[in-house]
Coordinates of C-alpha atoms in Angstrom, one line a residue:
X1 CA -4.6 17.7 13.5
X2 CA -7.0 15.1 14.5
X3 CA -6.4 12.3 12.1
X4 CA -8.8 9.5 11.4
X5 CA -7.5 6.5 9.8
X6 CA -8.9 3.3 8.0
X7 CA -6.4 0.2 7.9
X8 CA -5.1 1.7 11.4
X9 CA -4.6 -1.6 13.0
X10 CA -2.9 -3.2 9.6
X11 CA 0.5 -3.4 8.3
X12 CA 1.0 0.0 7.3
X13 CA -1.4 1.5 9.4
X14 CA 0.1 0.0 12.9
X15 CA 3.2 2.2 11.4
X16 CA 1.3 5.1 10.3
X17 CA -0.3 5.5 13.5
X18 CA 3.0 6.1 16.0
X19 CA 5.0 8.2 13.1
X20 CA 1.4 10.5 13.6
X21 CA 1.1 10.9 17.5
X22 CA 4.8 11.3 17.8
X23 CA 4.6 14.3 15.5
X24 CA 2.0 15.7 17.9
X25 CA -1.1 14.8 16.0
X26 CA -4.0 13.1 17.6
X27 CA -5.5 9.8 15.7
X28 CA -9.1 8.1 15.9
X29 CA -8.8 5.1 14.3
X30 CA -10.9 2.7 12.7
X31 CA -11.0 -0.9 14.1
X32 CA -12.9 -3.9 12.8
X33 CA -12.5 -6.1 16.6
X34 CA -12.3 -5.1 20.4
X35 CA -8.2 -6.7 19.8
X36 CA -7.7 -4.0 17.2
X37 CA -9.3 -1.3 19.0
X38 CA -7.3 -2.4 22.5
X39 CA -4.2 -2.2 20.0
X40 CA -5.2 1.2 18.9
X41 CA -5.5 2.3 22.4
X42 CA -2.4 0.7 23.5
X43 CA -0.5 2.9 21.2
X44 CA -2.3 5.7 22.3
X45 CA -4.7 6.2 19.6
X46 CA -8.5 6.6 19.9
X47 CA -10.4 3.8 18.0
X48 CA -14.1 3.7 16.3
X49 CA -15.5 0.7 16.3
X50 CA -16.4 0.1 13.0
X51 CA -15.8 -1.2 8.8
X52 CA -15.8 0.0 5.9
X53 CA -19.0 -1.3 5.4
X54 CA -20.4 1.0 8.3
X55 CA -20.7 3.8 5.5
X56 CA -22.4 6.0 8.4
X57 CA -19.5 5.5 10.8
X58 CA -16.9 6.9 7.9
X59 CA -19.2 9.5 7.0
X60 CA -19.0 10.8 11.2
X61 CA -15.5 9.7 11.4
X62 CA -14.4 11.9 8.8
X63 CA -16.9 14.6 9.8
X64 CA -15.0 14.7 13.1
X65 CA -11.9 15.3 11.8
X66 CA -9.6 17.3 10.6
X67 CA -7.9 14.6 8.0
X68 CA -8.9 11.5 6.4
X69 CA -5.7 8.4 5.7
X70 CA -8.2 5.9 4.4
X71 CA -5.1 3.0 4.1
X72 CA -7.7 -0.1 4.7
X73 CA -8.7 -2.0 1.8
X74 CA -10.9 -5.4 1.2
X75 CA -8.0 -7.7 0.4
X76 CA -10.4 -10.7 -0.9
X77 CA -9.2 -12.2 -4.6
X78 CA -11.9 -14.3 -4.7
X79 CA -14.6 -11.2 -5.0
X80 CA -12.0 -8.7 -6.7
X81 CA -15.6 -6.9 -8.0
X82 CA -17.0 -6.6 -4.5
X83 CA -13.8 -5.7 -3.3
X84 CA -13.5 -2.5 -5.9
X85 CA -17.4 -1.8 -4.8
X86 CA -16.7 -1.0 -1.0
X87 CA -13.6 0.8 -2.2
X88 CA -15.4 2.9 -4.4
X89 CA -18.5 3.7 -1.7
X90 CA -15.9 4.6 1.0
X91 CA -14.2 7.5 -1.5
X92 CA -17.4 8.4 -2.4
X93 CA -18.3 9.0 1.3
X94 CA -15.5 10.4 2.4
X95 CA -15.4 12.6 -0.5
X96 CA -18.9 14.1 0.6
X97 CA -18.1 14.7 3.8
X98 CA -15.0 16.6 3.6
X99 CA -16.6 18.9 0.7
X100 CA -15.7 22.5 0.9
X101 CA -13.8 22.3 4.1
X102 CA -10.2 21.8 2.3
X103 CA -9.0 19.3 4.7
X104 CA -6.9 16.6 3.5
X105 CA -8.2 13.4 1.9
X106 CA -5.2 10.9 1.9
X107 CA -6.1 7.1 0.0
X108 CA -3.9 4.3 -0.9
X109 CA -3.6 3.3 -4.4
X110 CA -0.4 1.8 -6.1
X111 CA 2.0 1.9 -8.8
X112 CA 1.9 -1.9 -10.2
X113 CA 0.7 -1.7 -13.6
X114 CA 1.0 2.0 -13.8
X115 CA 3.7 1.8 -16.8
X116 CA 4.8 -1.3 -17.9
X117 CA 7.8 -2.2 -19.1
X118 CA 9.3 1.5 -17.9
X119 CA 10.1 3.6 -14.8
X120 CA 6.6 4.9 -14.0
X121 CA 6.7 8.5 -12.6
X122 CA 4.3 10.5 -10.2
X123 CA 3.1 12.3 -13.8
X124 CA 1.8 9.0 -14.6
X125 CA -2.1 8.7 -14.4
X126 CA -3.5 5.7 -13.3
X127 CA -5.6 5.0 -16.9
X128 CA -8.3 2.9 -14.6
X129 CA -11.2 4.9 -14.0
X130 CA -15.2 4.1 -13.6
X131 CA -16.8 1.2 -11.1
X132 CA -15.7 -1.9 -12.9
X133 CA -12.3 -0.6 -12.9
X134 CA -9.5 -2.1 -10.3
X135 CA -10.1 -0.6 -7.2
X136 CA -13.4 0.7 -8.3
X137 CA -11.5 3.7 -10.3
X138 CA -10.6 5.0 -6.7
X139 CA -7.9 7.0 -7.7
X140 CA -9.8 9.2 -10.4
X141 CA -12.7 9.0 -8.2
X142 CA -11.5 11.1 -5.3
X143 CA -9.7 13.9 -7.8
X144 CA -12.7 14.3 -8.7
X145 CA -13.5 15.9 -5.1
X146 CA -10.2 17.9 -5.3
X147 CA -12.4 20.4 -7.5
X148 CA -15.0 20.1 -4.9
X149 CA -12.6 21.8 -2.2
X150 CA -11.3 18.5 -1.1
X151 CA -7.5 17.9 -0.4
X152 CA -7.0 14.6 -2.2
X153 CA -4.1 13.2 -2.1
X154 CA -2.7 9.7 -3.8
X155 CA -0.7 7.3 -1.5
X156 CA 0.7 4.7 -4.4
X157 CA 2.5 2.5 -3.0
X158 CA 4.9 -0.2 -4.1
X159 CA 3.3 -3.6 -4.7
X160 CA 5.9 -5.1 -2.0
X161 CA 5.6 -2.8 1.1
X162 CA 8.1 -4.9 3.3
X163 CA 9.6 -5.3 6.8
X164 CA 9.3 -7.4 9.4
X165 CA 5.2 -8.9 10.1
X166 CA 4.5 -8.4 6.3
X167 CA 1.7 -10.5 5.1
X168 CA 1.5 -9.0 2.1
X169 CA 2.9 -10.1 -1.2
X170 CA 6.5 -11.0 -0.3
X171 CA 5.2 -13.6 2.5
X172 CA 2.9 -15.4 -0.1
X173 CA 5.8 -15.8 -2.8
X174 CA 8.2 -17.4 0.7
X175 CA 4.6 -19.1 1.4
X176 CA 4.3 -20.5 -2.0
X177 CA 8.1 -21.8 -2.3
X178 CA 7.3 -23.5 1.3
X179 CA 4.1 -25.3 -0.4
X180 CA 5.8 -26.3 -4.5
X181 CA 9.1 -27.0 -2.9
X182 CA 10.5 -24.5 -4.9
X183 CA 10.9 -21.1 -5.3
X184 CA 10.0 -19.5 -8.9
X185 CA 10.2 -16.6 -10.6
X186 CA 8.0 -16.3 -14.2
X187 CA 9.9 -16.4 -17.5
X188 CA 13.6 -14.9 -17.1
X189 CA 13.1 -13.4 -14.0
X190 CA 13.7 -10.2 -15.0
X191 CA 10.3 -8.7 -14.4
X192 CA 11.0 -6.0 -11.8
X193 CA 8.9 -4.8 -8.6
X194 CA 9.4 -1.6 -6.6
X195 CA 9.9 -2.1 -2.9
X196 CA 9.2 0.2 0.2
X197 CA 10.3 -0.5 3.9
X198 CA 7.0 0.0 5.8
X199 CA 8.4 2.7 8.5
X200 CA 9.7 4.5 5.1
X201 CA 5.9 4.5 3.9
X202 CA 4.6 5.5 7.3
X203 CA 6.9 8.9 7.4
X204 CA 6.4 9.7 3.1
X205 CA 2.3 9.4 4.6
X206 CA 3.0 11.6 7.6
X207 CA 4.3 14.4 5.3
X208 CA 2.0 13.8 2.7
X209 CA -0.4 14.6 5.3
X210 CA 1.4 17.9 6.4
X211 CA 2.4 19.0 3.0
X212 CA 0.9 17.7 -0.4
X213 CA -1.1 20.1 -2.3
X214 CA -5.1 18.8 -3.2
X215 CA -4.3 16.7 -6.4
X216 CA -1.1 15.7 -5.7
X217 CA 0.4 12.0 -6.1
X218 CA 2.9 10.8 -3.8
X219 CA 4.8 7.1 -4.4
X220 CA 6.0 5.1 -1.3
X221 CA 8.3 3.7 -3.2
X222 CA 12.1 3.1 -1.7
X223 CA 13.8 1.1 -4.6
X224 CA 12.7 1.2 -8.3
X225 CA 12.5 -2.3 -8.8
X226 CA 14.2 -5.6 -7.5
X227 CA 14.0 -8.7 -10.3
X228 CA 11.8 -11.3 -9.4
X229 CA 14.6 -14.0 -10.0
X230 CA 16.8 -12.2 -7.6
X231 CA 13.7 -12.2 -5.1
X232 CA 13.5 -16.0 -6.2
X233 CA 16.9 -16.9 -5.6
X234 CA 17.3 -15.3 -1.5
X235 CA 14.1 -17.3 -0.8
X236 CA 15.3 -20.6 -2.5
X237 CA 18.3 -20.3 -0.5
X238 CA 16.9 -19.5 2.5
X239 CA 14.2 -22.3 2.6
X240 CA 17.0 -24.5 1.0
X241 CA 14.7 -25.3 -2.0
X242 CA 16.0 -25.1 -5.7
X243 CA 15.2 -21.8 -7.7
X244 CA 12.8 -22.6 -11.0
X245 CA 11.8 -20.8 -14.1
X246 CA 8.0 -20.8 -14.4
X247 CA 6.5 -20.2 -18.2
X248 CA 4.3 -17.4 -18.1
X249 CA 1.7 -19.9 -19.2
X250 CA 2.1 -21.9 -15.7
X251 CA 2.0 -19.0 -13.9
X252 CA -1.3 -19.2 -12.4
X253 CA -1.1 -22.7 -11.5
X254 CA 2.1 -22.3 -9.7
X255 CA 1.5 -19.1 -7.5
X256 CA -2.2 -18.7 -7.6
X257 CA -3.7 -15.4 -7.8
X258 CA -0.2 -13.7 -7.1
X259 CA 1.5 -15.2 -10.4
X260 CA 0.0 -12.3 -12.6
X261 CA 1.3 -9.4 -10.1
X262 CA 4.5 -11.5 -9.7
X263 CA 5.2 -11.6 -13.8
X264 CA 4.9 -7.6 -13.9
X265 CA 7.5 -5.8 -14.9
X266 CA 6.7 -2.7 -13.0
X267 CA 9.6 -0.5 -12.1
X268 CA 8.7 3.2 -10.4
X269 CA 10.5 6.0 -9.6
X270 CA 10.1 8.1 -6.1
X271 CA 12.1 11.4 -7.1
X272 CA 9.5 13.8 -7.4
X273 CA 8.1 12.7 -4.3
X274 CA 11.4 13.0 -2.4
X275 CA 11.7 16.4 -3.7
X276 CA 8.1 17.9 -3.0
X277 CA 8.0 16.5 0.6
X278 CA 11.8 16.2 1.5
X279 CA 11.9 12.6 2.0
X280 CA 14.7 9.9 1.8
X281 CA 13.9 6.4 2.5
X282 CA 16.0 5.5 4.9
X283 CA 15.3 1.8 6.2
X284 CA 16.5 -1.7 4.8
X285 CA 16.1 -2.3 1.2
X286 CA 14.1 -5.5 0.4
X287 CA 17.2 -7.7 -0.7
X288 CA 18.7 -6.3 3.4
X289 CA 15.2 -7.5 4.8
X290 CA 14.9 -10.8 3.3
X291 CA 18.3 -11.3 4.0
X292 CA 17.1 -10.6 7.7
X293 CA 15.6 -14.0 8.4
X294 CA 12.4 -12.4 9.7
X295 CA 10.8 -14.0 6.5
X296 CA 11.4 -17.2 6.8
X297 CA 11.1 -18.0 10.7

């Protein structure tokens, strides 16, 4: 298939894009800057200049193609609103363009929050749906194009998508013990996250792209959830700072806008997902990879 991809330059993405061309599919990918388009090429991908803001260039990307992975996402906490907006114009247009063709819609979404306080499943809905919704409703958004003759298919992934070059969640928790002098976890620590080694995510995507049905959910999710103290205590002892309780109330003021996503409790299951695509993680688990050093250099 010719593949375009959103996010192709980015964390996942960069992983996405070799696990695709070495399984003989050819990938156009979008690239904000002439150094991610040179990296695209590099890697022997095609890149379109372009952003998600460039509704016209999605709209002939997609058109041009016979798959979308849209993986890219406006990462900015401070406009969370404007963030959900883009997010929600970019389903939109790729929903329209692939109508009626049947070819395969793939979208990132994730599984923190999903089911608090339990293991949440692939059966789960995500209950957030309409523009003012996280992520713009995104999720229920683009099933709403799978009646349309669209193949949607749900990427959630794990909150803490790991490995080495993360700059994601995990590196601002090590970045925030670096900056307090001290590495804290909220309340007891026993809030839990689900974890995912990126080259794990990148294969689950790859079949999820050859396989998943049009409404199907897949989660990228590799263990069902790691404590936060136990995250807490490798990074403490790897930046040789001392391990603190933070009260939920402090929470904010301690980790910034992370402290909310880090006091989840938001353990999730991959089972179903194994099953339907045939899929076993098979990389480090986040405890191996911190343990790595890579983290902390």
């Amino acid at each position: 298939m010719r593949v375009f991809v959103t996010g192709a330059s980015g964390f996942i993405g960069s992983a996405v894009v070799p696990e695709l061309l070495e399984a003989g599919h050819d990938v156009v990918g979008l690239a904000r800057s002439d150094d991610a388009a040179a990296a695209l090429i590099a890697a022997g991908a095609t890149a379109r200049l372009g952003s998600l803001d460039d509704l016209d260039g999605l709209r002939a990307g997609a058109e041009e193609s016979d798959a979308v992975i849209h993986l890219a996402y406006k990462h900015d906490f401070s406009d969370m609103a404007g963030a959900a907006g883009s997010e929600r114009a970019a389903i939109e247009t790729f929903g329209d363009a692939l109508a009626g063709s049947d070819r395969p819609f793939l979208f990132a979404s994730g599984v923190a929050g999903l089911a608090p306080g339990r293991v949440a499943t692939e059966r789960d809905v995500v209950p957030w749906t309409g523009p003012d919704a996280p992520r713009g409703g995104a999720e229920a958004l683009a099933f709403a194009y799978a009646g349309r003759g669209v193949r949607s298919v749900s990427l959630r992934f794990a909150p803490t998508v790991h490995g080495e070059g993360d700059h994601g969640f995990i590196s601002t928790i090590v970045n925030v013990a670096r900056e307090k002098g001290a590495s804290g976890y909220v309340g007891d620590g026993s809030s839990r996250w689900p974890a995912v080694h990126r080259l794990d995510a990148a294969r689950m995507i790859r079949l999820a792209l050859e396989k998943a049905a049009a409404g199907s959910v897949v989660h990228g999710v590799g263990e069902e959830g790691i404590a936060a103290r136990t995250i807490a205590e490798i990074i403490g002892r790897h930046l040789d700072v001392p391990v603190v309780s933070v009260a939920p109330e402090d929470a904010a003021a301690h980790f910034g806008w992370i402290g909310a996503f880090f006091a989840l409790d938001t353990p999730a299951s991959s089972l179903l997902t194994q099953e339907m695509l045939g899929w076993t993680p098979t990389r480090p688990g986040l405890v191996d990879d911190l343990e790595a050093g890579h983290y902390f250099r």
